[in-house]
mmCIF file of C-alpha atoms in Angstrom:
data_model
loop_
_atom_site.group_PDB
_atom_site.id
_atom_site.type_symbol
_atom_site.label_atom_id
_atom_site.label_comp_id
_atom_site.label_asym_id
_atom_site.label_seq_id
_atom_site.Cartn_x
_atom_site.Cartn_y
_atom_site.Cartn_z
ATOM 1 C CA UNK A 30 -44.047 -5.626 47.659
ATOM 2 C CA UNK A 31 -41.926 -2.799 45.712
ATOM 3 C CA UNK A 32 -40.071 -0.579 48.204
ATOM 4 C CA UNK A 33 -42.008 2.646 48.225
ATOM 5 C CA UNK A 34 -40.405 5.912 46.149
ATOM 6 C CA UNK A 35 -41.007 8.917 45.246
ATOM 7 C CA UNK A 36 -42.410 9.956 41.437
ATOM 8 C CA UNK A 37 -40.312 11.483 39.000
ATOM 9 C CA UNK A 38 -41.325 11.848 35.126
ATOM 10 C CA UNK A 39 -38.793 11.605 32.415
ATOM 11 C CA UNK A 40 -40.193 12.835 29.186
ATOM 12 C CA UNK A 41 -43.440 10.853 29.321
ATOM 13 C CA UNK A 42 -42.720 7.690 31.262
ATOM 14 C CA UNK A 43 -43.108 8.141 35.019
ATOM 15 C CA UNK A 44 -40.397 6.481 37.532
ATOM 16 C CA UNK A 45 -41.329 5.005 40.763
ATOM 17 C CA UNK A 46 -42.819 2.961 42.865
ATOM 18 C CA UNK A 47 -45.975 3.366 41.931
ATOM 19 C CA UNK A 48 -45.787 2.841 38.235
ATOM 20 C CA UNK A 49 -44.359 0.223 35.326
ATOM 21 C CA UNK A 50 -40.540 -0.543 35.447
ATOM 22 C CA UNK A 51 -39.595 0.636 32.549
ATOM 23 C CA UNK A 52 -36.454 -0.267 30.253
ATOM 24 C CA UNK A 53 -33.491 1.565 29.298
ATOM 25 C CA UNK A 54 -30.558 1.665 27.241
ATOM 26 C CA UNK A 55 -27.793 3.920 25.752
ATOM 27 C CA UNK A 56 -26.997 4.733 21.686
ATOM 28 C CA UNK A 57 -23.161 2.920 20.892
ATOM 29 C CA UNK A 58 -22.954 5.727 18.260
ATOM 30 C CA UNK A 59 -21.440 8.800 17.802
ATOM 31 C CA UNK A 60 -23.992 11.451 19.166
ATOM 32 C CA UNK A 61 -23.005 13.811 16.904
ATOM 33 C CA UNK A 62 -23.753 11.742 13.843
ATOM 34 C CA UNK A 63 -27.338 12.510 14.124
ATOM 35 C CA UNK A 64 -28.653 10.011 11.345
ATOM 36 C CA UNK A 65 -26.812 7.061 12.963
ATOM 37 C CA UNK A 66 -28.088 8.062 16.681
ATOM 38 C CA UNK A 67 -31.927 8.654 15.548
ATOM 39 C CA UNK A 68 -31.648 5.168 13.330
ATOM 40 C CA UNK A 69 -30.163 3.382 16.596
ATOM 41 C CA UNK A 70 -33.082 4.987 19.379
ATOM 42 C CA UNK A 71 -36.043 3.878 16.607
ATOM 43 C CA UNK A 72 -34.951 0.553 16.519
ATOM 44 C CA UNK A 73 -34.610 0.147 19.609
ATOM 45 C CA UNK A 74 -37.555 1.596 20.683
ATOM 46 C CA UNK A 75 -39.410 -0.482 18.164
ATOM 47 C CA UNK A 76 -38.112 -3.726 20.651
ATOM 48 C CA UNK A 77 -39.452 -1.935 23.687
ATOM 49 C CA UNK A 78 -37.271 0.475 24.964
ATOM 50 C CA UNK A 79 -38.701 3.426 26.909
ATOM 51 C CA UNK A 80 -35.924 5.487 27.627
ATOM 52 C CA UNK A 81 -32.590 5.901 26.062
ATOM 53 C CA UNK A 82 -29.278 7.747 26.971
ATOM 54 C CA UNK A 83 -27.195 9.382 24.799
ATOM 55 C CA UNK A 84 -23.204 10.394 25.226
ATOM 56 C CA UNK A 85 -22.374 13.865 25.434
ATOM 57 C CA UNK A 86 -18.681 13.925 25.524
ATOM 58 C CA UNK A 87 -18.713 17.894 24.000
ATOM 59 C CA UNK A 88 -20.692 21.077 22.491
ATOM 60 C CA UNK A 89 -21.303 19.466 19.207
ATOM 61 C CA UNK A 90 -23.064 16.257 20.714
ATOM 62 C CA UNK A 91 -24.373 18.680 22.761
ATOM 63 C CA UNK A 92 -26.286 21.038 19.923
ATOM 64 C CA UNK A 93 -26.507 17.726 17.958
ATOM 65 C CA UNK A 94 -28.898 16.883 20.504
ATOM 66 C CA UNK A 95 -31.655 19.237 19.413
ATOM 67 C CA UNK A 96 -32.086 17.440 16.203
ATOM 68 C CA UNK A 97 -31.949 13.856 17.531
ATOM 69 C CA UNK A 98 -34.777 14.981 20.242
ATOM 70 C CA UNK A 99 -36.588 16.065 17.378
ATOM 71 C CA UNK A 100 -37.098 13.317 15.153
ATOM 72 C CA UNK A 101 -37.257 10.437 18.253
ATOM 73 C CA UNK A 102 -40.524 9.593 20.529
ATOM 74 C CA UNK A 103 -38.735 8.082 23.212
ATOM 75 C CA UNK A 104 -37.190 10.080 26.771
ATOM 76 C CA UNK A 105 -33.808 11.143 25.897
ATOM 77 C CA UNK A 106 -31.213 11.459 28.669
ATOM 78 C CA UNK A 107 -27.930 13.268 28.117
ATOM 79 C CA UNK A 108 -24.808 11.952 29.249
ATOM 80 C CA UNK A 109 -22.768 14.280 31.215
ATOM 81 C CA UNK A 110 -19.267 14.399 32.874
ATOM 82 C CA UNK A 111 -17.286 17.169 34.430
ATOM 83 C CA UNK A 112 -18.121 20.025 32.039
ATOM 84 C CA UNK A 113 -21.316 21.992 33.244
ATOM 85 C CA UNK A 114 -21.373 23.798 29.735
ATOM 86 C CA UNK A 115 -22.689 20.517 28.052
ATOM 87 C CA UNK A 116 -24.742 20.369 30.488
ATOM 88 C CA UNK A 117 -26.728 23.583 30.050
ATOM 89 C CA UNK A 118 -26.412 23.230 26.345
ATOM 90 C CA UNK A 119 -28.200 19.936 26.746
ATOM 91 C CA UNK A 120 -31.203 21.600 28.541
ATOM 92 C CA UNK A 121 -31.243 24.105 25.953
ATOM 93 C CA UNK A 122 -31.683 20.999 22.947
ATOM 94 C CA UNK A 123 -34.952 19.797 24.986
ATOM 95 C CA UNK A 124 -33.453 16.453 26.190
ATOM 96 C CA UNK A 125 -35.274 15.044 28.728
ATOM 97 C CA UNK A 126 -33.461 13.863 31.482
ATOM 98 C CA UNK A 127 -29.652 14.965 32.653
ATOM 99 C CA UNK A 128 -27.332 12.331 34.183
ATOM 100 C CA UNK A 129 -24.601 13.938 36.369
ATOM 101 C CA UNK A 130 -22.884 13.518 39.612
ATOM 102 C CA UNK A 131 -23.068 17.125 40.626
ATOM 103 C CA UNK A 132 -19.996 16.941 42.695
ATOM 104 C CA UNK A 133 -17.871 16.373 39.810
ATOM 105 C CA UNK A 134 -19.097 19.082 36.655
ATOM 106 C CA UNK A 135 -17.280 22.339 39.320
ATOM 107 C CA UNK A 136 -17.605 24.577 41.982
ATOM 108 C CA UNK A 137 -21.166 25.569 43.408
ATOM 109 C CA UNK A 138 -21.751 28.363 41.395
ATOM 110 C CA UNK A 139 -21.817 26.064 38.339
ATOM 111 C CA UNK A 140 -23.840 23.567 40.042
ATOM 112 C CA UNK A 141 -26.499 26.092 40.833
ATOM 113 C CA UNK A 142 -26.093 27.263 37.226
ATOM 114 C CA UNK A 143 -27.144 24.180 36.049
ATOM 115 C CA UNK A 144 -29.863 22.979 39.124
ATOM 116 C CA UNK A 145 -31.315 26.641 37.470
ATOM 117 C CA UNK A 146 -31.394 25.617 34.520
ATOM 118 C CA UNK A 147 -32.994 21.725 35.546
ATOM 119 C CA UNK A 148 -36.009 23.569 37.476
ATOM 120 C CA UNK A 149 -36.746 26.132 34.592
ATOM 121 C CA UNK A 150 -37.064 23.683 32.409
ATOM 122 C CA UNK A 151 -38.655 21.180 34.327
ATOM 123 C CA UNK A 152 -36.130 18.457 33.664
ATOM 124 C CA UNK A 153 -35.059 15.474 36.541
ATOM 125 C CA UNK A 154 -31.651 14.007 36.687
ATOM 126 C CA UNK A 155 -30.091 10.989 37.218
ATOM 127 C CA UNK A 156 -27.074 11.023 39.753
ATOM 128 C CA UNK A 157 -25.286 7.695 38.657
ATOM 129 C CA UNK A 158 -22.294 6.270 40.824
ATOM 130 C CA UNK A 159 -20.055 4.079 39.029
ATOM 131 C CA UNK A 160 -17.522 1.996 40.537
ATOM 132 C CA UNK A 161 -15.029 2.636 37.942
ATOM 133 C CA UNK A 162 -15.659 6.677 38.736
ATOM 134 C CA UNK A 163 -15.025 7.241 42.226
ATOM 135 C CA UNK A 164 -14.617 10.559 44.337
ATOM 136 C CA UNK A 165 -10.394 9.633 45.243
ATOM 137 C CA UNK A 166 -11.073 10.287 48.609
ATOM 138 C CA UNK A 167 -14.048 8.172 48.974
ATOM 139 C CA UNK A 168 -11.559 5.326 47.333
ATOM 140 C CA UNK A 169 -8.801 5.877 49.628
ATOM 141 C CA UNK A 170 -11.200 6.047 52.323
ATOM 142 C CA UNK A 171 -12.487 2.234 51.651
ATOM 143 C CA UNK A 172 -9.817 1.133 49.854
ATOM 144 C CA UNK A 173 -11.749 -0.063 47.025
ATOM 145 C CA UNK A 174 -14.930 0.472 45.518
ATOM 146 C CA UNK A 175 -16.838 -1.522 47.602
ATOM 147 C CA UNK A 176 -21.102 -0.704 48.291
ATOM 148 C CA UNK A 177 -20.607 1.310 51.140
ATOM 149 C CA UNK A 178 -17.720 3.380 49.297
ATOM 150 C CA UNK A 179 -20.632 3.619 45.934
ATOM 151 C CA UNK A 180 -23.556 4.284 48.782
ATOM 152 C CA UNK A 181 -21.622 7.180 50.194
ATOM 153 C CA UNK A 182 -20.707 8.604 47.000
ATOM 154 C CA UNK A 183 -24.465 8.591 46.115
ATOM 155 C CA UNK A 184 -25.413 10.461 49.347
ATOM 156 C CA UNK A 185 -22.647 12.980 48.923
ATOM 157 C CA UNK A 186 -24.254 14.082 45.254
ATOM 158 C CA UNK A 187 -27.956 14.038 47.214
ATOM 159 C CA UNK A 188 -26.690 15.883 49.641
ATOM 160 C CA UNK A 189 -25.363 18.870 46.936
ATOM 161 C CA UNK A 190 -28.994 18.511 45.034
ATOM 162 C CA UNK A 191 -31.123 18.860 48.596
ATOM 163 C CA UNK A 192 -29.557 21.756 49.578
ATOM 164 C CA UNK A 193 -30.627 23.607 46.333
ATOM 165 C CA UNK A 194 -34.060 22.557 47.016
ATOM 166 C CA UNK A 195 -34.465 20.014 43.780
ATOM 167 C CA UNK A 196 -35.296 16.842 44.505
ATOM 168 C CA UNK A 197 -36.435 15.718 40.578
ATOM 169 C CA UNK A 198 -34.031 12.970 41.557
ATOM 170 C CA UNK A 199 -33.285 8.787 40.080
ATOM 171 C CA UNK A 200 -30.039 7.436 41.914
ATOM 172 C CA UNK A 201 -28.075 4.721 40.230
ATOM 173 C CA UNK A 202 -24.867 3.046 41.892
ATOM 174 C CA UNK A 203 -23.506 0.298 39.200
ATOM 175 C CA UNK A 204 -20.770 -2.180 39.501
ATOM 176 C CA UNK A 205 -19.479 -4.964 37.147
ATOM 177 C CA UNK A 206 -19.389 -6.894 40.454
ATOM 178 C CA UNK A 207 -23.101 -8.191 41.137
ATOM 179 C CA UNK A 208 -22.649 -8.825 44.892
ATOM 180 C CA UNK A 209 -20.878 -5.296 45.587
ATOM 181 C CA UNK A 210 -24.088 -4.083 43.678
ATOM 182 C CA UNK A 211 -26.827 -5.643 45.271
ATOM 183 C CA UNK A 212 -25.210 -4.846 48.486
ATOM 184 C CA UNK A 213 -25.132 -1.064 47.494
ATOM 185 C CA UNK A 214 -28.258 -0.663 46.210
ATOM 186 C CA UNK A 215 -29.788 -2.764 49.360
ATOM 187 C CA UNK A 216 -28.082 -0.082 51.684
ATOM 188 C CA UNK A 217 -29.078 2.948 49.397
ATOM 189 C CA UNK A 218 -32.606 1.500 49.544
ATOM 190 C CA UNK A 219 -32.475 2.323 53.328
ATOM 191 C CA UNK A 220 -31.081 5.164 53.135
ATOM 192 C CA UNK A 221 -33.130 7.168 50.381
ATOM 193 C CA UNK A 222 -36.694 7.205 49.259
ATOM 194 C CA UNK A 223 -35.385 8.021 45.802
ATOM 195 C CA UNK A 224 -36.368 5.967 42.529
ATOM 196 C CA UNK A 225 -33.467 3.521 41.868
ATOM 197 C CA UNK A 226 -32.019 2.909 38.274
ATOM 198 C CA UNK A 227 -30.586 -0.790 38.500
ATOM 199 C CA UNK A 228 -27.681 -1.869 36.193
ATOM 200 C CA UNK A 229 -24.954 -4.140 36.348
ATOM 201 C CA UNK A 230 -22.349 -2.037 35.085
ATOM 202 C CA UNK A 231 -19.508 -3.216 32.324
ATOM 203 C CA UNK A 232 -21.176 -6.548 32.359
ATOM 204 C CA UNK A 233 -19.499 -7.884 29.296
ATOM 205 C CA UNK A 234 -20.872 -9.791 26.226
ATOM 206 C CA UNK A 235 -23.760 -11.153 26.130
ATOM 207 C CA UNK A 236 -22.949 -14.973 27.675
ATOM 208 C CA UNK A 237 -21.568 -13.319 30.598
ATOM 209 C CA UNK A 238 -23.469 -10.253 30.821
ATOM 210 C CA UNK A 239 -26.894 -11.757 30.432
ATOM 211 C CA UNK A 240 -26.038 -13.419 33.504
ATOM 212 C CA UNK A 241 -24.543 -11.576 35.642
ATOM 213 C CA UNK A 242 -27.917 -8.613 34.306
ATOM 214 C CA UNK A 243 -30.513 -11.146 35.070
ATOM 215 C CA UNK A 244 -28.776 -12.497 38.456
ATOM 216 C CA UNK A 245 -28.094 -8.889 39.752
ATOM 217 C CA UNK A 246 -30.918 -7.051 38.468
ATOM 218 C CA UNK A 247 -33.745 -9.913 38.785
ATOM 219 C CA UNK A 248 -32.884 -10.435 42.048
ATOM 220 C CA UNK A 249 -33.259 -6.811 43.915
ATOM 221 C CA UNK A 250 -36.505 -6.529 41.555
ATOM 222 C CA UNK A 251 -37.796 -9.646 43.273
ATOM 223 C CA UNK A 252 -37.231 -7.919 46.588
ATOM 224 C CA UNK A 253 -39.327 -5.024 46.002
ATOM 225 C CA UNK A 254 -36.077 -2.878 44.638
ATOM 226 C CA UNK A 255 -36.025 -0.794 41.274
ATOM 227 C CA UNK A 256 -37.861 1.447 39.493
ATOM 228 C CA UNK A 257 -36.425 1.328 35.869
ATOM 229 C CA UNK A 258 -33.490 -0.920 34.384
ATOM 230 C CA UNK A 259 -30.552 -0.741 31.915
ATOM 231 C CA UNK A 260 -28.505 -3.764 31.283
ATOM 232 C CA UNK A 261 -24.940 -3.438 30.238
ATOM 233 C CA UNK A 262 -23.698 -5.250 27.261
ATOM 234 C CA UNK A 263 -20.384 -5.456 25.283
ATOM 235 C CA UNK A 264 -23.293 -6.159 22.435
ATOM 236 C CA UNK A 265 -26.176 -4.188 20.177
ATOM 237 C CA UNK A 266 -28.156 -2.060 22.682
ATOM 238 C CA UNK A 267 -31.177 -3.877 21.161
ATOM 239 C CA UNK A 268 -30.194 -7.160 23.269
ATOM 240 C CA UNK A 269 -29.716 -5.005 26.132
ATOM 241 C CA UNK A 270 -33.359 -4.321 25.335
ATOM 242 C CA UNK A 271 -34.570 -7.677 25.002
ATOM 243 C CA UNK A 272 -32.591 -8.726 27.631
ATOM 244 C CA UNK A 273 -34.397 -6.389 30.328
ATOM 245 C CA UNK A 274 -37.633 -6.547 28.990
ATOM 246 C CA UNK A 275 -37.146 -10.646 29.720
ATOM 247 C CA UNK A 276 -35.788 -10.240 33.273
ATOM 248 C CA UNK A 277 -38.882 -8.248 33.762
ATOM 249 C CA UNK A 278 -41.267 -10.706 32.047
ATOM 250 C CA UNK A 279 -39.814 -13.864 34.063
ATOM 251 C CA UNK A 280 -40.815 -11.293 37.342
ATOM 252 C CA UNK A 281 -44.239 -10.995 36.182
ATOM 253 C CA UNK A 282 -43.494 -7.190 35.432
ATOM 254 C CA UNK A 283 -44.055 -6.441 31.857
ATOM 255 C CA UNK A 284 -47.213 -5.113 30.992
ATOM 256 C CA UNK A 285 -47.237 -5.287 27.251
ATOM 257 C CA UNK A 286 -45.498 -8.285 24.411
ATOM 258 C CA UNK A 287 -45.380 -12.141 25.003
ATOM 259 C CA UNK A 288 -43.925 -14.563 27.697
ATOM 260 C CA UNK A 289 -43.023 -17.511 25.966
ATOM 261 C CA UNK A 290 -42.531 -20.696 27.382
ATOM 262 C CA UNK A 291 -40.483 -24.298 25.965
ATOM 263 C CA UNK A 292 -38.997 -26.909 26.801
ATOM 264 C CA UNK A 293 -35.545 -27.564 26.677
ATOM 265 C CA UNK A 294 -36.401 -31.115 24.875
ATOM 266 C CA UNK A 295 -35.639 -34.519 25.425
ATOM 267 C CA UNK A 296 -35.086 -38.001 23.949
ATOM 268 C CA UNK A 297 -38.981 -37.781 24.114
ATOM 269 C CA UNK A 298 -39.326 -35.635 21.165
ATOM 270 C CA UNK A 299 -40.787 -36.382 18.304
ATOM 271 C CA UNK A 300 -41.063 -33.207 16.759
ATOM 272 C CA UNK A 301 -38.607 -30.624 15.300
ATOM 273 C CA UNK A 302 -38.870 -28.523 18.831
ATOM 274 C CA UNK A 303 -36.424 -25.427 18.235
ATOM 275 C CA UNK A 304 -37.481 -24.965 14.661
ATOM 276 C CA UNK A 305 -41.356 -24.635 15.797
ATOM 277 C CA UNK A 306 -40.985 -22.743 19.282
ATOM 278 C CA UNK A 307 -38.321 -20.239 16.587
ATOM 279 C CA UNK A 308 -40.877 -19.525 14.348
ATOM 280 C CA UNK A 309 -43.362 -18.735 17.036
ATOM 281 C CA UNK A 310 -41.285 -16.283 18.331
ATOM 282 C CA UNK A 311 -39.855 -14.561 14.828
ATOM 283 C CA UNK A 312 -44.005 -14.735 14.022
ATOM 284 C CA UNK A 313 -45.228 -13.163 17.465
ATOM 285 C CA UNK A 314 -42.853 -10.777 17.386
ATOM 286 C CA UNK A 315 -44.811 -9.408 14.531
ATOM 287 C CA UNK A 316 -47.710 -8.841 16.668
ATOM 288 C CA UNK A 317 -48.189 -5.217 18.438
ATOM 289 C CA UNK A 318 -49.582 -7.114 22.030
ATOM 290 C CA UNK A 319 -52.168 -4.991 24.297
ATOM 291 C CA UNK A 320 -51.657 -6.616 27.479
ATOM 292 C CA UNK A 321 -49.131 -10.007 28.299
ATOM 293 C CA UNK A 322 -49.901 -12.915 26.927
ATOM 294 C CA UNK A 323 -47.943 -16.156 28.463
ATOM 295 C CA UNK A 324 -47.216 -18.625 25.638
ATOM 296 C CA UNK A 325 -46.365 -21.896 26.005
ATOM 297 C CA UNK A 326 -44.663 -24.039 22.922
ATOM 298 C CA UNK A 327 -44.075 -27.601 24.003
ATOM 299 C CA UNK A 328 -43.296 -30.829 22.574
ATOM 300 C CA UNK A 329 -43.116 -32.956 25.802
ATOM 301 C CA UNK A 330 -45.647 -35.493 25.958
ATOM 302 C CA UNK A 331 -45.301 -35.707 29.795
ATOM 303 C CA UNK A 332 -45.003 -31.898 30.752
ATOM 304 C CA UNK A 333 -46.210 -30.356 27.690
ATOM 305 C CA UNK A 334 -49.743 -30.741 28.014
ATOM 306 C CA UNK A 335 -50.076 -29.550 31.725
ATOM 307 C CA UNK A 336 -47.678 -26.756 30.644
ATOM 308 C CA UNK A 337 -50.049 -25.675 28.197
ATOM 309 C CA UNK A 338 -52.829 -25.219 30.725
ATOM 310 C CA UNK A 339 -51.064 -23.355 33.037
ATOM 311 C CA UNK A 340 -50.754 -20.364 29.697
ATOM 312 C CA UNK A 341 -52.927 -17.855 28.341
ATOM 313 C CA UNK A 342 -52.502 -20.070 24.958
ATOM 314 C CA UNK A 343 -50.590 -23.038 24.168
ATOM 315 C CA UNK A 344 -49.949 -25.936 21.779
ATOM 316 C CA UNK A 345 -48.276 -29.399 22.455
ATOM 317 C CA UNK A 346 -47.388 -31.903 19.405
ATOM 318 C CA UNK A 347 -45.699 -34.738 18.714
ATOM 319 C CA UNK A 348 -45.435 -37.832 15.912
ATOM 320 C CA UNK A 349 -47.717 -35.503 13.655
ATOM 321 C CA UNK A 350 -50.267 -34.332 15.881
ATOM 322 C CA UNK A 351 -50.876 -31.278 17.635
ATOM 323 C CA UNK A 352 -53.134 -29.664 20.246
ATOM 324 C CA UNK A 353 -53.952 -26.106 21.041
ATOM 325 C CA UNK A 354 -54.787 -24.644 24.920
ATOM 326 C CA UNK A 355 -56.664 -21.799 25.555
ATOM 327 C CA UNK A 356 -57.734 -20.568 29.282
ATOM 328 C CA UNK A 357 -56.616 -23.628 30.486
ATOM 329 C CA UNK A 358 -58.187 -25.710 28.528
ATOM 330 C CA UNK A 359 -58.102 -27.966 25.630
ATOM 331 C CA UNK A 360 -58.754 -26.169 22.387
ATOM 332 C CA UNK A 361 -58.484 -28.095 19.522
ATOM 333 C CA UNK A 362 -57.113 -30.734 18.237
ATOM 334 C CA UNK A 363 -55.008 -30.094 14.997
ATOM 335 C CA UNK A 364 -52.217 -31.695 12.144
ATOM 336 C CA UNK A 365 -48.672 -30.804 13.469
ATOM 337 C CA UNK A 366 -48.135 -28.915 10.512
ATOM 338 C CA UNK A 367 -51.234 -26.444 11.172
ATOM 339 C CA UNK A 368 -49.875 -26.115 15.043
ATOM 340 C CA UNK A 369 -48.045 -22.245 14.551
ATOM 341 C CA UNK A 370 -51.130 -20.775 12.131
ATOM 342 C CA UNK A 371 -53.685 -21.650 14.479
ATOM 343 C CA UNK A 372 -51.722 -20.666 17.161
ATOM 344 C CA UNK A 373 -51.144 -17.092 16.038
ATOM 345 C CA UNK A 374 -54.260 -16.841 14.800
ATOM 346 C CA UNK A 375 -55.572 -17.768 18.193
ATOM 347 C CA UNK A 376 -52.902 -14.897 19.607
ATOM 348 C CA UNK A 377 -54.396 -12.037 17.868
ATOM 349 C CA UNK A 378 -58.139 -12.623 18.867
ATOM 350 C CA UNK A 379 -56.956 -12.658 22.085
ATOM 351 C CA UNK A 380 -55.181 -9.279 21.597
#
């Protein structure tokens, strides 16, 4: 049961309770470099992100932003810190989404400036508390950046934005320590009826960082928490991709692509396991999916065949021989070296 939100819409994807979780990321390259930027958002959108965030860090990213809005599909969402002026000039390039702690880009007449601006044009933000970023009082305050120190800091910047009436709102409050994260975002959750933006912030590379993501993240989503995802990664933003779209697969949330299943193999095998179940995925990756399709690639004579049944489509094989499972049932028997053809074959008639 998914804690119940408010709607927001950012670009064409809309946030909330209500609809898909969708996945996010941020470019790793210079924003002003426009080729580079546009390159990095298509490929990752081509592995399934919907939204992506871009660095604004001054006026040139800024105006570069008009460009890279023009030749992407995607939601973009300016990054913005301390200097309202990138923010308006942001608006003014057509991105799609602002992130800001309003608190922190100057006095109220420049908030209001830019909350102006944000209504005109139609455009939600994202506040997004960091634990690395903390108002100094709120720090000394706590003493360190713990969730109720990141929950208060989140209320504060609510707080600015309800009192100018705009409430186009998504409320992130990251840490690069999971507990201190779920514990914020738990509280916030009470607090707010806001959509949440979940992240493990600074997570690190990916053998750390996939963990920590899929631990931190996969857990408040399994408690009804979280209404769009970024994981962190000291890695290509396209893993961050894959990453989140697979937290939300194992949680029975992604509407679109593949769940694949296999065994972690055994001295049962008697077939080349991780070469077969990597050429399933390289070769279903190829295919543009409708709807999710669980997959299950097994070479376990004891578990592999009642895997199989419990998939959409499956195959089993061992000692030369394969079988193929569809809707639960037996398929087809087949030669082990006809397993992956008839298999994908099988995969796109049931697209």
């Amino acid at each position: 049961m998914r804690r119940v939100t408010r709607t927001i819409q950012v670009g064409n994807v809309k946030i909330g309770s209500g609809n898909p979780i969708p996945v996010q990321t941020m470019t790793k390259t210079d924003t002003r470099d426009v080729v580079a930027t546009v390159n990095q958002i298509n490929a990752v959108e081509s592995e399934g992100c919907q939204i992506v965030r871009c660095a604004v860090p001054d006026m040139e990213a800024a105006k570069a932003l008009k460009e890279i809005v023009k030749k992407t599909n995607i939601p973009i969402v300016a990054d913005i810190h301390f200097d309202y002026r990138l923010a308006l000039e942001a608006i003014k390039s057509g991105i799609h989404c602002l992130r800001i702690n309003p608190g922190n880009i100057g006095n109220r007449r420049r908030i209001e400036e830019v909350v102006k601006s944000l209504k005109i044009a139609n455009i939600p933000v994202r506040i997004g508390v960091n634990s690395g970023s903390l108002e100094k009082d709120i720090l000394k305050k706590h003493g360190s950046p713990t969730a109720d120190a990141l929950v208060e800091s989140a209320i504060r910047h609510i707080n600015i934005l309800d009192e100018l009436n705009f409430y186009d709102i998504k409320i992130s409050v990251k840490s690069s320590n999971v507990k201190i994260m779920q514990e914020a975002y738990r509280k916030l959750g009470e607090q707010t009826d806001y959509p949440l933006h979940l992240g493990v912030t600074e997570a690190g590379t990916y053998a750390v960082g996939s963990v920590k993501s899929a631990i931190g993240i996969g857990s408040l989503i399994s408690e009804g928490l979280g209404d769009t995802i970024r994981v962190s990664l000291t890695d290509d933003p396209i893993k961050e991709v894959q990453l989140g779209n697979n937290i939300l697969k194992a949680l029975g949330h992604f509407k679109n692509g593949s769940e694949l299943i296999s065994c972690p193999g055994c001295g049962r095998l008697e077939i080349d396991l991780q070469s077969l179940v990597e050429e399933v995925e390289r070769r279903v990756a190829k295919i543009k999916l409708k709807r999710t399709l669980k997959v299950s690639v097994l070479g376990c004579i004891v578990n592999g065949p009642g895997e199989a049944l419990g998939s959409d489509i499956g195959i089993a094989g061992g000692d030369g021989k394969g079988l193929v499972y569809k809707g639960g049932k037996l398929y087809k028997s087949c030669k082990e070296s006809e397993l992956v053809d008839i298999l994908i074959e099988e995969i796109k008639n049931l697209n």
